[in-house]
XYZ file of C-alpha atoms in Angstrom:
331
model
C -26.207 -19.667 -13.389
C -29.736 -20.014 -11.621
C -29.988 -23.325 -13.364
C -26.930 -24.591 -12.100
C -28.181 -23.462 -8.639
C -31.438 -25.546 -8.051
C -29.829 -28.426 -9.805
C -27.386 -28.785 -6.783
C -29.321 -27.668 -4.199
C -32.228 -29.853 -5.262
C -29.773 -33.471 -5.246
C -31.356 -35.988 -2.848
C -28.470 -37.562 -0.796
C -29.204 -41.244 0.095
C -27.604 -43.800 2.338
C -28.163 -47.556 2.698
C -26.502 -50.884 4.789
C -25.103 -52.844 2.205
C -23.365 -54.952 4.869
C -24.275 -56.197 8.141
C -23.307 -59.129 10.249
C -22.720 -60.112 13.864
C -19.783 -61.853 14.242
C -20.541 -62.680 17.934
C -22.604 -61.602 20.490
C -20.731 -58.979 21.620
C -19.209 -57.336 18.281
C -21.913 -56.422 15.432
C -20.047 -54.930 11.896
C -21.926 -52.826 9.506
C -20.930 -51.108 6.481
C -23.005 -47.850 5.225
C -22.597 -45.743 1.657
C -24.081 -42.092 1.178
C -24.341 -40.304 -1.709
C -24.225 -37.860 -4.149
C -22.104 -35.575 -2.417
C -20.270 -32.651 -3.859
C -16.377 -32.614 -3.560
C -14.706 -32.369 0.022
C -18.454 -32.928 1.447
C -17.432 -36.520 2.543
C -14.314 -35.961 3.940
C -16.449 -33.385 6.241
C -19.890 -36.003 7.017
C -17.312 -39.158 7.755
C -14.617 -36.965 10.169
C -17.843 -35.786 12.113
C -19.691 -39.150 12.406
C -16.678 -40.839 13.358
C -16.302 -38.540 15.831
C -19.544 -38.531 17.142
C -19.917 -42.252 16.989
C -16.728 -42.753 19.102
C -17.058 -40.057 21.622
C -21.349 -38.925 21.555
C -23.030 -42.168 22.153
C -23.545 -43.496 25.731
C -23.315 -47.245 26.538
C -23.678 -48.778 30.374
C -20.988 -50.470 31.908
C -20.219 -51.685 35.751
C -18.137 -48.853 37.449
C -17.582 -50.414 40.968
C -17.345 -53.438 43.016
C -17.991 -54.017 46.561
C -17.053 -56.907 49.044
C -15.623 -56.522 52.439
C -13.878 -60.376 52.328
C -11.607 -58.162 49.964
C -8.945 -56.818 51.881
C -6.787 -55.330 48.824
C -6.895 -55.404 44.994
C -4.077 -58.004 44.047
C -4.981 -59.750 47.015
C -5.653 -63.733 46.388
C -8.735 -65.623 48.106
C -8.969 -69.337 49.333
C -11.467 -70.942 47.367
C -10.950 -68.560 44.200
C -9.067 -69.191 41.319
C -8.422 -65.875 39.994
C -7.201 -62.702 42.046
C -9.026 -59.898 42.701
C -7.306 -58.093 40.151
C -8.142 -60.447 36.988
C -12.433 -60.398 38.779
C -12.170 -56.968 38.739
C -10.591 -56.987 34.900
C -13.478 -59.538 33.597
C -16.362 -57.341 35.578
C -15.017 -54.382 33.213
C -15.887 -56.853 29.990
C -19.138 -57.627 30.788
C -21.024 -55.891 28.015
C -24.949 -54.563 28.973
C -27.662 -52.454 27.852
C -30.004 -49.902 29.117
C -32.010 -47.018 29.350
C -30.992 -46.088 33.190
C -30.358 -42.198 34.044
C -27.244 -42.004 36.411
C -26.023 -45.480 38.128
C -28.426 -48.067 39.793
C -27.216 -51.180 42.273
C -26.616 -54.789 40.907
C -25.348 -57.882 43.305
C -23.756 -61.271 42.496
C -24.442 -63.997 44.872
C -23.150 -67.760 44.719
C -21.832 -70.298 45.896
C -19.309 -72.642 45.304
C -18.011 -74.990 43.617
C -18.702 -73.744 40.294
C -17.885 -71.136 37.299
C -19.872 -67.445 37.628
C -20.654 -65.753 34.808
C -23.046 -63.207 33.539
C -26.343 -64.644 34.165
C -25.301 -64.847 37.759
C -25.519 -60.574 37.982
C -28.945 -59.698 39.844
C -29.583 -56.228 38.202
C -33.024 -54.052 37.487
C -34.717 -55.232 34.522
C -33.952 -52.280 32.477
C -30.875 -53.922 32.455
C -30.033 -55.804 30.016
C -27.245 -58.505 30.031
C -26.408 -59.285 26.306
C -23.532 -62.034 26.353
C -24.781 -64.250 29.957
C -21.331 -66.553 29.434
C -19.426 -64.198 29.943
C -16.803 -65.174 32.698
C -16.416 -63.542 36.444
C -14.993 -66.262 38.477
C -13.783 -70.130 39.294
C -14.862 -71.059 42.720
C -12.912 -73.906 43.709
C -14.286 -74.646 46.957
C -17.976 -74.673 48.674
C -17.456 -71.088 50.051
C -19.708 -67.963 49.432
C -19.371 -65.387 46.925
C -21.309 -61.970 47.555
C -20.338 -58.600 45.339
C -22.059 -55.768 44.986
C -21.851 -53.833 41.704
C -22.593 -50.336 40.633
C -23.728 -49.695 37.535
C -23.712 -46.079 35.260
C -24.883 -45.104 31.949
C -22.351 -42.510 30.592
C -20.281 -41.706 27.897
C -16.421 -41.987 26.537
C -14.699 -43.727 29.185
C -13.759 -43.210 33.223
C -10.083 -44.030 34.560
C -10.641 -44.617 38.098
C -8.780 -43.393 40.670
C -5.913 -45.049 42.302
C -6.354 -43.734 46.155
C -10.062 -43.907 45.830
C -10.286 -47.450 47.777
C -12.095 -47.600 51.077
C -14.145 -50.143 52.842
C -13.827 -52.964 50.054
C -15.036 -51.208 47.549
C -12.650 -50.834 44.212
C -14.156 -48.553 41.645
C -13.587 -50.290 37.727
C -12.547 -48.631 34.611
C -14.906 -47.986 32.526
C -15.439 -47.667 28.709
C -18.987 -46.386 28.086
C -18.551 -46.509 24.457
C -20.799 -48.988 22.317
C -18.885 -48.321 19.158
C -15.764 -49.892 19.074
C -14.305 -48.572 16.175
C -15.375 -46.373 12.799
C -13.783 -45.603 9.543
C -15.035 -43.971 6.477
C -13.602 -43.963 3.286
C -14.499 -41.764 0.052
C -14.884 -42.642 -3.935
C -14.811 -40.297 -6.132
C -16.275 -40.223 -9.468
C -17.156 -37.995 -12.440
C -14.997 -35.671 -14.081
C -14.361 -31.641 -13.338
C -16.794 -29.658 -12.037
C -19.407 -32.552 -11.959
C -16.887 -34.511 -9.786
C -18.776 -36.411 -7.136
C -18.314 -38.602 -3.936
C -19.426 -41.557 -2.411
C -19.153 -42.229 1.679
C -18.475 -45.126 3.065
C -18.859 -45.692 6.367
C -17.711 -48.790 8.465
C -18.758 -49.551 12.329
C -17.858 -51.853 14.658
C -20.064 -52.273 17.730
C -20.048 -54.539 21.351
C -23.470 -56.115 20.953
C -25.244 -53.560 22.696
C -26.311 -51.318 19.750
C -26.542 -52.766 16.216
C -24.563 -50.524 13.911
C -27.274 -49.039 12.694
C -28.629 -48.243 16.015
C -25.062 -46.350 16.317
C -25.629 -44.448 13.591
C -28.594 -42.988 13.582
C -28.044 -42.026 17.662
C -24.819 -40.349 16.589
C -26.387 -38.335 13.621
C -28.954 -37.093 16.243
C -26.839 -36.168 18.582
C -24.450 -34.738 16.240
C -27.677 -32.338 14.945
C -28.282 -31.189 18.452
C -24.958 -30.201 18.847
C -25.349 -27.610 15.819
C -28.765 -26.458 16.891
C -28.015 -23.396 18.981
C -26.274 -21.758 15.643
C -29.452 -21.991 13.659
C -30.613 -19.146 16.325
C -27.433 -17.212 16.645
C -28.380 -14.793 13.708
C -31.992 -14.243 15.053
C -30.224 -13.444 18.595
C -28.524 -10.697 16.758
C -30.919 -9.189 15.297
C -32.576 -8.575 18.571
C -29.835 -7.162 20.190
C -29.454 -4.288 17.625
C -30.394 -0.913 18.241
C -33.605 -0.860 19.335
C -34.638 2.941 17.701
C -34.367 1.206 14.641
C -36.334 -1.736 15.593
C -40.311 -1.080 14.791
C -42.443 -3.386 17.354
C -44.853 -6.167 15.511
C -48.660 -6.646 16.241
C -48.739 -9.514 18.211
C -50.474 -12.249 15.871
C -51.177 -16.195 16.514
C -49.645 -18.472 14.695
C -53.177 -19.292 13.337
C -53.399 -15.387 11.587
C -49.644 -15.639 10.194
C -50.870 -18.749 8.149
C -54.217 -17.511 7.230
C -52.508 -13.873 5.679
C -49.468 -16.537 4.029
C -52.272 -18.260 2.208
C -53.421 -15.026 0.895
C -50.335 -14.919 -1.222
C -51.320 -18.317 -2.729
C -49.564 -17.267 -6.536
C -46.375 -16.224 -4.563
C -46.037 -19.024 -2.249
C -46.808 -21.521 -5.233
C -43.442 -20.299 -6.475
C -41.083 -20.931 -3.604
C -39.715 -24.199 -3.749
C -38.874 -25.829 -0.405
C -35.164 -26.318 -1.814
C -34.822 -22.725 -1.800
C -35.625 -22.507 2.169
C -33.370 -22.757 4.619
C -33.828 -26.184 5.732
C -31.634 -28.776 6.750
C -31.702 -31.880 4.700
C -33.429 -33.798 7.094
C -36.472 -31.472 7.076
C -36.372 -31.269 3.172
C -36.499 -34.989 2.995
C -39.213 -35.243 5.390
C -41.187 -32.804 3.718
C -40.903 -34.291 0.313
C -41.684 -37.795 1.688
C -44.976 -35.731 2.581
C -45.469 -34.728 -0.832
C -44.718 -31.012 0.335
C -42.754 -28.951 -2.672
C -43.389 -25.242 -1.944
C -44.255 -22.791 0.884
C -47.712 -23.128 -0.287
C -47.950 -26.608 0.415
C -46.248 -26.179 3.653
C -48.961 -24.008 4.997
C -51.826 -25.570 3.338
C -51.113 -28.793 5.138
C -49.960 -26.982 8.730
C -53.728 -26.033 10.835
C -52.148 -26.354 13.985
C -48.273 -26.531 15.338
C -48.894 -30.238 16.377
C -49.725 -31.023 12.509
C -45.921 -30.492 12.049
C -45.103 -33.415 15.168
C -47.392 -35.813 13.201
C -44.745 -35.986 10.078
C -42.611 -39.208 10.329
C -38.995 -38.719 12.086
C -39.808 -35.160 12.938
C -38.821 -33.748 16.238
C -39.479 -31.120 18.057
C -36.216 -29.034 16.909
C -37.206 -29.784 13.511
C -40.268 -27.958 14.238
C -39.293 -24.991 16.000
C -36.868 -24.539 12.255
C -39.830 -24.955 10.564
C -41.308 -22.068 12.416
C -38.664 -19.453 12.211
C -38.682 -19.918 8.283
C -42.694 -19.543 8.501
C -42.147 -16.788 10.925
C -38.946 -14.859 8.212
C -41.679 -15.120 5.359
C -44.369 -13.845 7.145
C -42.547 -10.552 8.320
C -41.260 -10.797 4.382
C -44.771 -10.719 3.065
């Protein structure tokens, strides 16, 4: 029965690309597997990413447009083919990237005759444009063209308002999200109790994040999400009774490893599998030829050691350190 134990919990699960392709500038495909994974566990990953992949991951997008030649929406302007309407409509498409906090200012300014597209947007240059032929406008005629745009980093989408239009300036739906669309499917394999699954995972992205990109920004934000659980038990514990509780000498971190290492043949005997660490952590730590609790704390001098490990952040640490902390009060 213990056997049976450590040979699950010890699985590595492993995911690779085994298609990717941009079809056109602005819509990337890629095509992800993961596996082992025990029965119903794909079903569970593939609902979630999709999910988060859809609805977690911000894009940037223009959210309003500003001109006061404009004197209504539908309205129609000498010298311009299309209507306000359809400049507004093709403003929504245009597809950029960025690292911007809130919404910054952006400007088009041309004049005619002549076709304005994407490259004609003046924007900061932590704005990236990623199709430039993308199409705004047809001037017809040798008149000028000045718009002013806003531009927003958010997330999921914004319906704008339909009595929110004042001094020519006509906010623009927006959809924030990079992802365009997700699927997963599941294969199962094996027979019985040693049934298995395979996830696959399919995403379709604007240009603005490679699929990849997408999924490794929704698995993050997806673990952040679940982060304030991992403390909800150790919460608890604090709020019981506190006659029961008996108060702890205050030691450094530095003391709690140096009276761990003094139980050097018990340590050598607990198996990082057996911890309570997610499967990012356990991966890490294996990559960093850590196995047991002994090797945890004979590499760990300091708490930064721990930020040096590859793909380790700072919430990966502070888990790290309530398992160190549990053992030591154990001990």
């Amino acid at each position: 029965m213990v056997q049976e134990k450590v040979t699950v919990s010890t699985r590595t699960l492993e995911w690779k690309c085994v298609e990717s392709r941009a079809d056109s500038k602005r819509l990337y495909y890629g095509r992800f597997i993961m596996s082992p994974l025990m029965k119903g566990q794909a079903d569970t990953i593939g609902i979630a990413m999709r999910r988060a992949l859809l609805g977690e991951i911000e894009g940037t997008c223009i959210t309003r447009a500003k001109s006061e030649k404009i004197p209504h929406e539908y309205s129609t302007i000498v010298g311009i083919q299309e209507s306000v309407h359809e400049i507004l409509m093709n403003l929504k498409e245009i597809v950029l990237r960025s690292n911007l906090y809130g919404t910054c200012d952006a400007s088009i300014c041309v004049r005619g005759p002549g076709y304005v597209t994407a490259q004609d947007i003046i924007s900061p240059p932590y704005v990236e444009i990623i199709d430039n032929t993308q199409h705004i406008v047809s001037l017809t005629e040798p008149i000028d063209l000045c718009i002013g745009l806003q531009i927003e980093r958010n997330r999921g989408y914004l319906i704008k308002t339909p009595n929110y239009f004042q001094d020519g300036s006509y906010p623009i739906d927006a959809v924030f999200m990079p992802v365009r669309n997700a699927n997963h499917s599941i294969h199962s394999y094996g027979n019985g109790n040693e049934k298995q699954e395979i996830l696959f995972l399919e995403i379709w992205t604007n240009g603005s994040l490679t699929p990849k990109e997408a999924l490794h920004e929704a698995s993050r934000n997806l673990i952040d999400l679940f982060i304030p659980f991992l403390h909800t038990e150790e919460e608890n514990l604090h709020l019981a009774d506190n006659q029961h509780m008996v108060p702890l000498i205050p030691f450094t971190f530095h003391d709690k490893l140096a009276k761990l290492r003094k139980k050097k043949i018990a340590l050598k005997f607990i198996f990082i599998d057996q911890l309570e660490f997610s499967p990012k952590i356990y991966n890490c730590l294996k990559r960093s030829n850590i196995y047991t609790l002994l090797d945890l704390v004979n590499n760990i001098t300091v708490i930064e050691d721990l930020l040096k490990m590859e793909h380790f952040r700072i919430e990966d640490v502070k888990q790290i350190l309530v398992i160190i902390e549990k053992m030591y009060l154990q001990f």
